[in-house]
Amino acid sequence: MTITSIGYDGSIDEVQSANFFPRIGGADYGVLDPTHWKLTPHPSTARAVNLSAGVGYGHSVLDSSDSVATVQCDPIASGTRWDMIVARRDWQPPAGATSFTKITGGASKELPTREHNPGVLDEQPLWLVQWTAGQTQPTATVDLRCFAGPGGIFANDFLSLGYLDVPGSRVQVGSRAWRYAPASDGSLVWAVDSVTSALSMTGTPYKNYGGAFAGPTWTVHPSGLVSLSGSVGHNVSSVTHIYQKEYHFGTIPGWAAPAKKTSFPLGMSAPHMVQAMGYVYPDGTLTYSVATTAPAELWMSLNACWIAQGGIS
């Protein structure tokens, strides 16, 4: 496998510049399209992965690999480990060079510390790979690659925002657009554009209360706060609740949920159930509990329910 690079010491001809400048002007990092540098498990070598041939770029260097590249990872004695597969760019004389390698991570599904000194030594995140003791092939992978064009940057996973954190960046992850911009206190944070969607009640005994009442929805605001609206009713006329037991009534996306279980005030209309509390879990599960045990018709008003990343707003 050979990697041909432009952007290190040396000249660039007309054909190279036509491919080079549109790419490096779009984002600090990128891969030409989803078929380039795509990861697959090595068919016969333990704890190794293959990257398909392709084109990628980072910090004014564009690299073309002409065939499959293999990256070998270290043995694991117990548990699980997340390694990061990267394109390493080394600008040291005489001409600079790009190679594929791994950064050994830990048990947490997160980006490990990488070299990030453009012009000297820099590593472009491409994939996270989970290894499990006793297994020879990856037990999970996360696509960290990003793709840039005239309309902005697209990424496949929220974790990619961890290395695209440049002021002014706008990144589409799935159906959500994220902006890296100053917060009210001046600190730089990722904020999602406002989006509203119907509340998922799959697998719960609840439904839209019906009639003139609005269907339940959730909205993520640019501040990161999530608001609920509408109403939810039980699918039978009367139900007996157990004191302080939690009941699942809906789900929001995990990416919009706080990192730990968080409570929020919840409005309920039925007699004896005016004291109720809602909870949201990191996976997006929404539950509620009541302060008394009593049979009654259940109708929960979700209007004015706000979920903060760190607690009640």
PDB file of C-alpha atoms in Angstrom:
ATOM      1  CA  MET A   1       0.000   0.000   0.000  1.00  0.00           C
ATOM      2  CA  THR A   2       1.322   3.430  -0.994  1.00  0.00           C
ATOM      3  CA  ILE A   3       0.093   6.826   0.185  1.00  0.00           C
ATOM      4  CA  THR A   4       0.660   9.742  -2.180  1.00  0.00           C
ATOM      5  CA  SER A   5       0.445  13.148  -0.498  1.00  0.00           C
ATOM      6  CA  ILE A   6       0.347  16.757  -1.633  1.00  0.00           C
ATOM      7  CA  GLY A   7       0.702  19.660   0.773  1.00  0.00           C
ATOM      8  CA  TYR A   8       4.037  18.775   2.330  1.00  0.00           C
ATOM      9  CA  ASP A   9       7.260  20.321   0.959  1.00  0.00           C
ATOM     10  CA  GLY A  10       7.247  20.465  -2.831  1.00  0.00           C
ATOM     11  CA  SER A  11       5.200  21.825  -5.709  1.00  0.00           C
ATOM     12  CA  ILE A  12       1.594  21.190  -6.824  1.00  0.00           C
ATOM     13  CA  ASP A  13       0.597  20.965 -10.492  1.00  0.00           C
ATOM     14  CA  GLU A  14      -2.702  22.051 -12.086  1.00  0.00           C
ATOM     15  CA  VAL A  15      -4.493  18.715 -11.774  1.00  0.00           C
ATOM     16  CA  GLN A  16      -3.423  18.328  -8.142  1.00  0.00           C
ATOM     17  CA  SER A  17      -4.517  21.855  -7.251  1.00  0.00           C
ATOM     18  CA  ALA A  18      -7.971  21.272  -8.802  1.00  0.00           C
ATOM     19  CA  ASN A  19      -8.500  18.397  -6.349  1.00  0.00           C
ATOM     20  CA  PHE A  20      -6.546  19.919  -3.494  1.00  0.00           C
ATOM     21  CA  PHE A  21      -7.907  23.411  -2.844  1.00  0.00           C
ATOM     22  CA  PRO A  22     -11.673  22.637  -2.820  1.00  0.00           C
ATOM     23  CA  ARG A  23     -11.053  19.919  -0.203  1.00  0.00           C
ATOM     24  CA  ILE A  24      -8.769  21.736   2.217  1.00  0.00           C
ATOM     25  CA  GLY A  25     -10.986  24.830   2.127  1.00  0.00           C
ATOM     26  CA  GLY A  26     -14.032  22.969   3.392  1.00  0.00           C
ATOM     27  CA  ALA A  27     -12.884  21.732   6.804  1.00  0.00           C
ATOM     28  CA  ASP A  28      -9.774  21.012   8.866  1.00  0.00           C
ATOM     29  CA  TYR A  29     -10.329  17.282   8.251  1.00  0.00           C
ATOM     30  CA  GLY A  30     -12.286  15.139   5.844  1.00  0.00           C
ATOM     31  CA  VAL A  31     -12.599  12.025   3.717  1.00  0.00           C
ATOM     32  CA  LEU A  32     -13.716  12.212   0.095  1.00  0.00           C
ATOM     33  CA  ASP A  33     -16.880  10.093   0.525  1.00  0.00           C
ATOM     34  CA  PRO A  34     -18.148   7.172   2.667  1.00  0.00           C
ATOM     35  CA  THR A  35     -16.388   4.574   0.509  1.00  0.00           C
ATOM     36  CA  HIS A  36     -12.948   6.061   1.245  1.00  0.00           C
ATOM     37  CA  TRP A  37     -10.922   4.745   4.204  1.00  0.00           C
ATOM     38  CA  LYS A  38     -13.822   2.499   5.164  1.00  0.00           C
ATOM     39  CA  LEU A  39     -12.997   0.063   7.969  1.00  0.00           C
ATOM     40  CA  THR A  40     -13.557  -3.696   7.881  1.00  0.00           C
ATOM     41  CA  PRO A  41     -12.213  -6.421  10.213  1.00  0.00           C
ATOM     42  CA  HIS A  42      -9.142  -8.203   8.944  1.00  0.00           C
ATOM     43  CA  PRO A  43     -10.320 -11.631   7.749  1.00  0.00           C
ATOM     44  CA  SER A  44      -7.456 -13.631   9.281  1.00  0.00           C
ATOM     45  CA  THR A  45      -5.211 -11.517  11.545  1.00  0.00           C
ATOM     46  CA  ALA A  46      -6.288 -11.179  15.188  1.00  0.00           C
ATOM     47  CA  ARG A  47      -6.993  -7.639  16.445  1.00  0.00           C
ATOM     48  CA  ALA A  48      -6.331  -6.073  13.047  1.00  0.00           C
ATOM     49  CA  VAL A  49      -8.521  -3.938  10.788  1.00  0.00           C
ATOM     50  CA  ASN A  50      -8.362  -2.934   7.143  1.00  0.00           C
ATOM     51  CA  LEU A  51      -8.932   0.513   5.670  1.00  0.00           C
ATOM     52  CA  SER A  52     -10.067   0.662   2.063  1.00  0.00           C
ATOM     53  CA  ALA A  53      -8.184   2.703  -0.506  1.00  0.00           C
ATOM     54  CA  GLY A  54      -9.264   6.315  -0.718  1.00  0.00           C
ATOM     55  CA  VAL A  55      -8.623  10.005  -0.276  1.00  0.00           C
ATOM     56  CA  GLY A  56      -8.581  12.020   2.930  1.00  0.00           C
ATOM     57  CA  TYR A  57      -7.132  15.305   4.094  1.00  0.00           C
ATOM     58  CA  GLY A  58      -6.146  17.273   7.159  1.00  0.00           C
ATOM     59  CA  HIS A  59      -4.560  20.679   7.742  1.00  0.00           C
ATOM     60  CA  SER A  60      -3.519  21.407   4.148  1.00  0.00           C
ATOM     61  CA  VAL A  61      -2.334  17.880   3.307  1.00  0.00           C
ATOM     62  CA  LEU A  62      -4.323  15.665   0.935  1.00  0.00           C
ATOM     63  CA  ASP A  63      -3.534  11.936   0.916  1.00  0.00           C
ATOM     64  CA  SER A  64      -4.450   9.204  -1.567  1.00  0.00           C
ATOM     65  CA  SER A  65      -3.970   5.556  -0.582  1.00  0.00           C
ATOM     66  CA  ASP A  66      -3.935   3.149  -3.532  1.00  0.00           C
ATOM     67  CA  SER A  67      -4.949  -0.124  -1.832  1.00  0.00           C
ATOM     68  CA  VAL A  68      -6.083  -1.683   1.446  1.00  0.00           C
ATOM     69  CA  ALA A  69      -4.098  -0.631   4.536  1.00  0.00           C
ATOM     70  CA  THR A  70      -3.905  -2.889   7.608  1.00  0.00           C
ATOM     71  CA  VAL A  71      -3.646  -1.516  11.153  1.00  0.00           C
ATOM     72  CA  GLN A  72      -2.649  -3.881  13.962  1.00  0.00           C
ATOM     73  CA  CYS A  73      -3.885  -3.274  17.516  1.00  0.00           C
ATOM     74  CA  ASP A  74      -2.464  -4.548  20.810  1.00  0.00           C
ATOM     75  CA  PRO A  75      -3.605  -7.665  22.725  1.00  0.00           C
ATOM     76  CA  ILE A  76      -6.199  -7.260  25.477  1.00  0.00           C
ATOM     77  CA  ALA A  77      -6.041  -9.449  28.587  1.00  0.00           C
ATOM     78  CA  SER A  78      -9.465  -8.712  30.103  1.00  0.00           C
ATOM     79  CA  GLY A  79     -12.574  -6.609  29.665  1.00  0.00           C
ATOM     80  CA  THR A  80     -13.005  -4.297  26.687  1.00  0.00           C
ATOM     81  CA  ARG A  81     -10.980  -1.471  25.152  1.00  0.00           C
ATOM     82  CA  TRP A  82     -11.699   1.261  22.604  1.00  0.00           C
ATOM     83  CA  ASP A  83      -8.817   2.067  20.228  1.00  0.00           C
ATOM     84  CA  MET A  84      -8.857   4.912  17.722  1.00  0.00           C
ATOM     85  CA  ILE A  85      -7.677   4.403  14.132  1.00  0.00           C
ATOM     86  CA  VAL A  86      -6.063   7.562  12.751  1.00  0.00           C
ATOM     87  CA  ALA A  87      -4.247   9.025   9.788  1.00  0.00           C
ATOM     88  CA  ARG A  88      -0.969  10.339  11.207  1.00  0.00           C
ATOM     89  CA  ARG A  89       0.673  13.271   9.393  1.00  0.00           C
ATOM     90  CA  ASP A  90       4.300  14.026  10.177  1.00  0.00           C
ATOM     91  CA  TRP A  91       5.723  17.217   8.664  1.00  0.00           C
ATOM     92  CA  GLN A  92       9.322  16.502   9.677  1.00  0.00           C
ATOM     93  CA  PRO A  93      11.924  16.934   6.895  1.00  0.00           C
ATOM     94  CA  PRO A  94      12.847  15.986   4.317  1.00  0.00           C
ATOM     95  CA  ALA A  95       9.342  15.951   2.821  1.00  0.00           C
ATOM     96  CA  GLY A  96       6.721  14.848   5.352  1.00  0.00           C
ATOM     97  CA  ALA A  97       4.731  11.607   5.360  1.00  0.00           C
ATOM     98  CA  THR A  98       1.271  10.226   6.190  1.00  0.00           C
ATOM     99  CA  SER A  99       0.598   6.795   7.688  1.00  0.00           C
ATOM    100  CA  PHE A 100      -2.280   4.866   9.248  1.00  0.00           C
ATOM    101  CA  THR A 101      -1.924   3.775  12.863  1.00  0.00           C
ATOM    102  CA  LYS A 102      -3.838   3.259  16.115  1.00  0.00           C
ATOM    103  CA  ILE A 103      -4.060   5.055  19.438  1.00  0.00           C
ATOM    104  CA  THR A 104      -4.679   2.655  22.310  1.00  0.00           C
ATOM    105  CA  GLY A 105      -7.646   3.814  24.364  1.00  0.00           C
ATOM    106  CA  GLY A 106      -9.452   2.687  27.491  1.00  0.00           C
ATOM    107  CA  ALA A 107     -12.669   1.007  28.544  1.00  0.00           C
ATOM    108  CA  SER A 108     -14.795   4.116  27.898  1.00  0.00           C
ATOM    109  CA  LYS A 109     -16.316   4.798  24.506  1.00  0.00           C
ATOM    110  CA  GLU A 110     -14.538   8.097  23.899  1.00  0.00           C
ATOM    111  CA  LEU A 111     -11.784   9.710  21.857  1.00  0.00           C
ATOM    112  CA  PRO A 112      -8.370   9.059  23.439  1.00  0.00           C
ATOM    113  CA  THR A 113      -5.742  11.795  23.560  1.00  0.00           C
ATOM    114  CA  ARG A 114      -4.140  12.287  20.142  1.00  0.00           C
ATOM    115  CA  GLU A 115      -1.304  14.269  18.623  1.00  0.00           C
ATOM    116  CA  HIS A 116      -2.661  17.624  17.476  1.00  0.00           C
ATOM    117  CA  ASN A 117       0.074  19.973  16.341  1.00  0.00           C
ATOM    118  CA  PRO A 118      -0.547  20.795  12.664  1.00  0.00           C
ATOM    119  CA  GLY A 119       2.652  21.488  10.792  1.00  0.00           C
ATOM    120  CA  VAL A 120       4.610  19.214  13.126  1.00  0.00           C
ATOM    121  CA  LEU A 121       2.646  16.039  14.016  1.00  0.00           C
ATOM    122  CA  ASP A 122      -1.119  15.605  13.788  1.00  0.00           C
ATOM    123  CA  GLU A 123      -3.539  12.652  13.883  1.00  0.00           C
ATOM    124  CA  GLN A 124      -6.891  12.615  12.088  1.00  0.00           C
ATOM    125  CA  PRO A 125      -9.516  10.452  13.865  1.00  0.00           C
ATOM    126  CA  LEU A 126     -11.127   7.919  11.521  1.00  0.00           C
ATOM    127  CA  TRP A 127     -12.695   5.100  13.564  1.00  0.00           C
ATOM    128  CA  LEU A 128     -13.195   3.873  17.118  1.00  0.00           C
ATOM    129  CA  VAL A 129     -12.801   0.101  17.441  1.00  0.00           C
ATOM    130  CA  GLN A 130     -13.857  -1.931  20.472  1.00  0.00           C
ATOM    131  CA  TRP A 131     -11.819  -5.007  21.349  1.00  0.00           C
ATOM    132  CA  THR A 132     -13.045  -7.625  23.805  1.00  0.00           C
ATOM    133  CA  ALA A 133     -10.822 -10.113  25.601  1.00  0.00           C
ATOM    134  CA  GLY A 134     -11.054 -13.517  23.974  1.00  0.00           C
ATOM    135  CA  GLN A 135     -12.304 -12.114  20.668  1.00  0.00           C
ATOM    136  CA  THR A 136     -10.074 -11.722  17.596  1.00  0.00           C
ATOM    137  CA  GLN A 137     -12.307  -9.302  15.669  1.00  0.00           C
ATOM    138  CA  PRO A 138     -13.890  -5.981  16.719  1.00  0.00           C
ATOM    139  CA  THR A 139     -17.024  -6.264  18.832  1.00  0.00           C
ATOM    140  CA  ALA A 140     -18.145  -2.724  17.873  1.00  0.00           C
ATOM    141  CA  THR A 141     -17.008   0.185  15.696  1.00  0.00           C
ATOM    142  CA  VAL A 142     -17.824   3.904  15.503  1.00  0.00           C
ATOM    143  CA  ASP A 143     -17.368   5.834  12.257  1.00  0.00           C
ATOM    144  CA  LEU A 144     -15.592   9.102  13.148  1.00  0.00           C
ATOM    145  CA  ARG A 145     -14.966  10.234   9.566  1.00  0.00           C
ATOM    146  CA  CYS A 146     -16.427  13.514   8.332  1.00  0.00           C
ATOM    147  CA  PHE A 147     -17.273  14.680   4.828  1.00  0.00           C
ATOM    148  CA  ALA A 148     -17.163  18.333   3.772  1.00  0.00           C
ATOM    149  CA  GLY A 149     -18.763  20.105   0.825  1.00  0.00           C
ATOM    150  CA  PRO A 150     -20.125  23.540  -0.138  1.00  0.00           C
ATOM    151  CA  GLY A 151     -23.039  23.137   2.312  1.00  0.00           C
ATOM    152  CA  GLY A 152     -20.946  22.283   5.383  1.00  0.00           C
ATOM    153  CA  ILE A 153     -19.661  19.208   7.209  1.00  0.00           C
ATOM    154  CA  PHE A 154     -21.457  15.886   7.687  1.00  0.00           C
ATOM    155  CA  ALA A 155     -20.507  13.277  10.304  1.00  0.00           C
ATOM    156  CA  ASN A 156     -21.997   9.914  11.207  1.00  0.00           C
ATOM    157  CA  ASP A 157     -21.621  10.046  14.980  1.00  0.00           C
ATOM    158  CA  PHE A 158     -21.887  12.646  17.733  1.00  0.00           C
ATOM    159  CA  LEU A 159     -18.417  11.646  19.000  1.00  0.00           C
ATOM    160  CA  SER A 160     -16.914  13.246  15.866  1.00  0.00           C
ATOM    161  CA  LEU A 161     -17.721  16.654  17.360  1.00  0.00           C
ATOM    162  CA  GLY A 162     -14.886  15.978  19.810  1.00  0.00           C
ATOM    163  CA  TYR A 163     -12.270  16.714  17.151  1.00  0.00           C
ATOM    164  CA  LEU A 164     -14.214  19.198  14.985  1.00  0.00           C
ATOM    165  CA  ASP A 165     -14.422  21.783  17.788  1.00  0.00           C
ATOM    166  CA  VAL A 166     -13.271  24.842  15.848  1.00  0.00           C
ATOM    167  CA  PRO A 167     -15.141  28.138  16.500  1.00  0.00           C
ATOM    168  CA  GLY A 168     -17.727  28.644  13.779  1.00  0.00           C
ATOM    169  CA  SER A 169     -17.953  24.967  12.810  1.00  0.00           C
ATOM    170  CA  ARG A 170     -21.351  23.680  11.729  1.00  0.00           C
ATOM    171  CA  VAL A 171     -21.691  19.900  11.555  1.00  0.00           C
ATOM    172  CA  GLN A 172     -24.644  17.768  10.495  1.00  0.00           C
ATOM    173  CA  VAL A 173     -24.897  14.528  12.516  1.00  0.00           C
ATOM    174  CA  GLY A 174     -27.745  12.444  11.187  1.00  0.00           C
ATOM    175  CA  SER A 175     -30.751  14.766  11.024  1.00  0.00           C
ATOM    176  CA  ARG A 176     -29.386  17.270  13.557  1.00  0.00           C
ATOM    177  CA  ALA A 177     -27.231  20.339  12.872  1.00  0.00           C
ATOM    178  CA  TRP A 178     -24.705  21.383  15.545  1.00  0.00           C
ATOM    179  CA  ARG A 179     -22.873  24.710  15.866  1.00  0.00           C
ATOM    180  CA  TYR A 180     -19.672  25.350  17.838  1.00  0.00           C
ATOM    181  CA  ALA A 181     -20.195  28.877  19.122  1.00  0.00           C
ATOM    182  CA  PRO A 182     -19.884  31.047  22.245  1.00  0.00           C
ATOM    183  CA  ALA A 183     -22.393  30.485  25.041  1.00  0.00           C
ATOM    184  CA  SER A 184     -23.802  33.316  27.158  1.00  0.00           C
ATOM    185  CA  ASP A 185     -20.745  33.189  29.452  1.00  0.00           C
ATOM    186  CA  GLY A 186     -18.334  33.365  26.514  1.00  0.00           C
ATOM    187  CA  SER A 187     -17.249  29.730  26.647  1.00  0.00           C
ATOM    188  CA  LEU A 188     -17.350  27.730  23.416  1.00  0.00           C
ATOM    189  CA  VAL A 189     -19.933  24.932  23.324  1.00  0.00           C
ATOM    190  CA  TRP A 190     -21.714  22.708  20.831  1.00  0.00           C
ATOM    191  CA  ALA A 191     -25.359  23.774  20.460  1.00  0.00           C
ATOM    192  CA  VAL A 192     -27.986  21.988  18.391  1.00  0.00           C
ATOM    193  CA  ASP A 193     -30.351  23.946  16.179  1.00  0.00           C
ATOM    194  CA  SER A 194     -33.922  24.010  17.475  1.00  0.00           C
ATOM    195  CA  VAL A 195     -35.856  20.907  16.408  1.00  0.00           C
ATOM    196  CA  THR A 196     -39.279  19.521  17.333  1.00  0.00           C
ATOM    197  CA  SER A 197     -40.497  15.952  16.984  1.00  0.00           C
ATOM    198  CA  ALA A 198     -43.324  13.744  18.210  1.00  0.00           C
ATOM    199  CA  LEU A 199     -42.707  12.029  21.546  1.00  0.00           C
ATOM    200  CA  SER A 200     -42.094   8.303  21.151  1.00  0.00           C
ATOM    201  CA  MET A 201     -44.442   6.217  23.293  1.00  0.00           C
ATOM    202  CA  THR A 202     -43.563   2.843  21.770  1.00  0.00           C
ATOM    203  CA  GLY A 203     -43.725   0.089  24.366  1.00  0.00           C
ATOM    204  CA  THR A 204     -45.642   2.167  26.924  1.00  0.00           C
ATOM    205  CA  PRO A 205     -49.350   1.975  27.911  1.00  0.00           C
ATOM    206  CA  TYR A 206     -49.826   5.660  27.131  1.00  0.00           C
ATOM    207  CA  LYS A 207     -51.186   7.607  24.206  1.00  0.00           C
ATOM    208  CA  ASN A 208     -52.113  11.089  23.065  1.00  0.00           C
ATOM    209  CA  TYR A 209     -54.921  12.179  25.372  1.00  0.00           C
ATOM    210  CA  GLY A 210     -57.027  12.910  22.291  1.00  0.00           C
ATOM    211  CA  GLY A 211     -59.801  15.377  21.619  1.00  0.00           C
ATOM    212  CA  ALA A 212     -58.661  18.983  21.439  1.00  0.00           C
ATOM    213  CA  PHE A 213     -55.435  18.276  23.300  1.00  0.00           C
ATOM    214  CA  ALA A 214     -52.206  18.499  21.308  1.00  0.00           C
ATOM    215  CA  GLY A 215     -50.163  15.363  20.687  1.00  0.00           C
ATOM    216  CA  PRO A 216     -47.062  15.051  22.882  1.00  0.00           C
ATOM    217  CA  THR A 217     -43.831  16.456  21.414  1.00  0.00           C
ATOM    218  CA  TRP A 218     -40.281  17.263  22.489  1.00  0.00           C
ATOM    219  CA  THR A 219     -38.194  20.239  21.344  1.00  0.00           C
ATOM    220  CA  VAL A 220     -34.430  20.656  21.614  1.00  0.00           C
ATOM    221  CA  HIS A 221     -33.446  24.324  21.796  1.00  0.00           C
ATOM    222  CA  PRO A 222     -30.101  25.869  20.753  1.00  0.00           C
ATOM    223  CA  SER A 223     -29.272  26.292  24.451  1.00  0.00           C
ATOM    224  CA  GLY A 224     -29.356  22.512  24.896  1.00  0.00           C
ATOM    225  CA  LEU A 225     -32.552  22.581  26.990  1.00  0.00           C
ATOM    226  CA  VAL A 226     -35.338  20.177  26.043  1.00  0.00           C
ATOM    227  CA  SER A 227     -38.989  21.162  26.458  1.00  0.00           C
ATOM    228  CA  LEU A 228     -42.023  18.875  26.394  1.00  0.00           C
ATOM    229  CA  SER A 229     -45.529  19.860  25.344  1.00  0.00           C
ATOM    230  CA  GLY A 230     -48.963  18.345  24.759  1.00  0.00           C
ATOM    231  CA  SER A 231     -50.566  15.727  26.972  1.00  0.00           C
ATOM    232  CA  VAL A 232     -50.378  11.993  27.622  1.00  0.00           C
ATOM    233  CA  GLY A 233     -53.184   9.759  28.865  1.00  0.00           C
ATOM    234  CA  HIS A 234     -53.315   6.149  30.055  1.00  0.00           C
ATOM    235  CA  ASN A 235     -55.060   3.740  27.680  1.00  0.00           C
ATOM    236  CA  VAL A 236     -57.536   2.664  30.356  1.00  0.00           C
ATOM    237  CA  SER A 237     -59.916   4.904  32.288  1.00  0.00           C
ATOM    238  CA  SER A 238     -58.553   4.088  35.742  1.00  0.00           C
ATOM    239  CA  VAL A 239     -55.217   2.827  37.004  1.00  0.00           C
ATOM    240  CA  THR A 240     -53.766   2.251  40.466  1.00  0.00           C
ATOM    241  CA  HIS A 241     -50.253   3.586  40.945  1.00  0.00           C
ATOM    242  CA  ILE A 242     -47.822   2.426  43.599  1.00  0.00           C
ATOM    243  CA  TYR A 243     -46.334   5.121  45.775  1.00  0.00           C
ATOM    244  CA  GLN A 244     -43.065   6.459  44.282  1.00  0.00           C
ATOM    245  CA  LYS A 245     -42.769   3.648  41.727  1.00  0.00           C
ATOM    246  CA  GLU A 246     -41.547   4.913  38.360  1.00  0.00           C
ATOM    247  CA  TYR A 247     -43.631   4.341  35.235  1.00  0.00           C
ATOM    248  CA  HIS A 248     -42.273   4.613  31.676  1.00  0.00           C
ATOM    249  CA  PHE A 249     -44.385   6.974  29.544  1.00  0.00           C
ATOM    250  CA  GLY A 250     -42.148   8.079  26.671  1.00  0.00           C
ATOM    251  CA  THR A 251     -38.687   8.402  25.142  1.00  0.00           C
ATOM    252  CA  ILE A 252     -36.555  11.184  23.695  1.00  0.00           C
ATOM    253  CA  PRO A 253     -33.322  10.584  21.712  1.00  0.00           C
ATOM    254  CA  GLY A 254     -30.323   9.650  23.841  1.00  0.00           C
ATOM    255  CA  TRP A 255     -28.236  12.458  22.333  1.00  0.00           C
ATOM    256  CA  ALA A 256     -30.735  15.001  23.725  1.00  0.00           C
ATOM    257  CA  ALA A 257     -30.791  13.503  27.229  1.00  0.00           C
ATOM    258  CA  PRO A 258     -28.634  14.555  30.199  1.00  0.00           C
ATOM    259  CA  ALA A 259     -25.607  12.498  31.217  1.00  0.00           C
ATOM    260  CA  LYS A 260     -27.265  11.325  34.445  1.00  0.00           C
ATOM    261  CA  LYS A 261     -30.777  10.734  35.748  1.00  0.00           C
ATOM    262  CA  THR A 262     -32.490  14.118  36.008  1.00  0.00           C
ATOM    263  CA  SER A 263     -35.852  15.119  37.502  1.00  0.00           C
ATOM    264  CA  PHE A 264     -38.339  17.659  36.188  1.00  0.00           C
ATOM    265  CA  PRO A 265     -41.785  18.854  37.415  1.00  0.00           C
ATOM    266  CA  LEU A 266     -44.755  17.153  35.780  1.00  0.00           C
ATOM    267  CA  GLY A 267     -48.396  18.270  35.690  1.00  0.00           C
ATOM    268  CA  MET A 268     -51.148  15.708  36.327  1.00  0.00           C
ATOM    269  CA  SER A 269     -54.898  16.340  36.209  1.00  0.00           C
ATOM    270  CA  ALA A 270     -56.407  13.309  37.982  1.00  0.00           C
ATOM    271  CA  PRO A 271     -57.531  13.537  41.640  1.00  0.00           C
ATOM    272  CA  HIS A 272     -54.963  12.505  44.261  1.00  0.00           C
ATOM    273  CA  MET A 273     -52.176  12.708  41.701  1.00  0.00           C
ATOM    274  CA  VAL A 274     -51.301  16.371  41.678  1.00  0.00           C
ATOM    275  CA  GLN A 275     -47.931  15.612  43.267  1.00  0.00           C
ATOM    276  CA  ALA A 276     -45.938  13.985  40.495  1.00  0.00           C
ATOM    277  CA  MET A 277     -42.341  14.073  39.357  1.00  0.00           C
ATOM    278  CA  GLY A 278     -40.879  13.256  35.966  1.00  0.00           C
ATOM    279  CA  TYR A 279     -37.455  11.716  35.342  1.00  0.00           C
ATOM    280  CA  VAL A 280     -35.250  11.386  32.279  1.00  0.00           C
ATOM    281  CA  TYR A 281     -32.411   8.856  31.947  1.00  0.00           C
ATOM    282  CA  PRO A 282     -29.224   9.098  29.843  1.00  0.00           C
ATOM    283  CA  ASP A 283     -30.720   6.761  27.212  1.00  0.00           C
ATOM    284  CA  GLY A 284     -33.718   9.116  26.820  1.00  0.00           C
ATOM    285  CA  THR A 285     -36.243   7.064  28.829  1.00  0.00           C
ATOM    286  CA  LEU A 286     -38.966   9.243  30.421  1.00  0.00           C
ATOM    287  CA  THR A 287     -40.642   8.071  33.623  1.00  0.00           C
ATOM    288  CA  TYR A 288     -42.852   9.539  36.357  1.00  0.00           C
ATOM    289  CA  SER A 289     -43.775   8.740  39.945  1.00  0.00           C
ATOM    290  CA  VAL A 290     -46.581   9.906  42.225  1.00  0.00           C
ATOM    291  CA  ALA A 291     -46.638  10.767  45.912  1.00  0.00           C
ATOM    292  CA  THR A 292     -49.625   8.597  46.838  1.00  0.00           C
ATOM    293  CA  THR A 293     -51.246   5.248  45.994  1.00  0.00           C
ATOM    294  CA  ALA A 294     -54.725   5.696  44.542  1.00  0.00           C
ATOM    295  CA  PRO A 295     -56.841   4.527  41.595  1.00  0.00           C
ATOM    296  CA  ALA A 296     -57.760   7.307  39.193  1.00  0.00           C
ATOM    297  CA  GLU A 297     -57.968   8.384  35.599  1.00  0.00           C
ATOM    298  CA  LEU A 298     -54.522   9.482  34.484  1.00  0.00           C
ATOM    299  CA  TRP A 299     -53.885  12.531  32.356  1.00  0.00           C
ATOM    300  CA  MET A 300     -50.449  14.157  32.391  1.00  0.00           C
ATOM    301  CA  SER A 301     -49.922  17.639  31.030  1.00  0.00           C
ATOM    302  CA  LEU A 302     -46.448  18.016  29.536  1.00  0.00           C
ATOM    303  CA  ASN A 303     -46.733  21.741  28.880  1.00  0.00           C
ATOM    304  CA  ALA A 304     -44.046  23.820  30.597  1.00  0.00           C
ATOM    305  CA  CYS A 305     -41.931  20.719  31.324  1.00  0.00           C
ATOM    306  CA  TRP A 306     -38.255  21.596  30.811  1.00  0.00           C
ATOM    307  CA  ILE A 307     -35.352  19.178  30.915  1.00  0.00           C
ATOM    308  CA  ALA A 308     -31.896  20.648  31.522  1.00  0.00           C
ATOM    309  CA  GLN A 309     -28.609  18.872  30.896  1.00  0.00           C
ATOM    310  CA  GLY A 310     -27.721  19.172  34.567  1.00  0.00           C
ATOM    311  CA  GLY A 311     -31.060  19.377  36.365  1.00  0.00           C
ATOM    312  CA  ILE A 312     -34.316  21.331  36.502  1.00  0.00           C
ATOM    313  CA  SER A 313     -34.058  24.630  34.641  1.00  0.00           C
TER     314      SER A 313
END
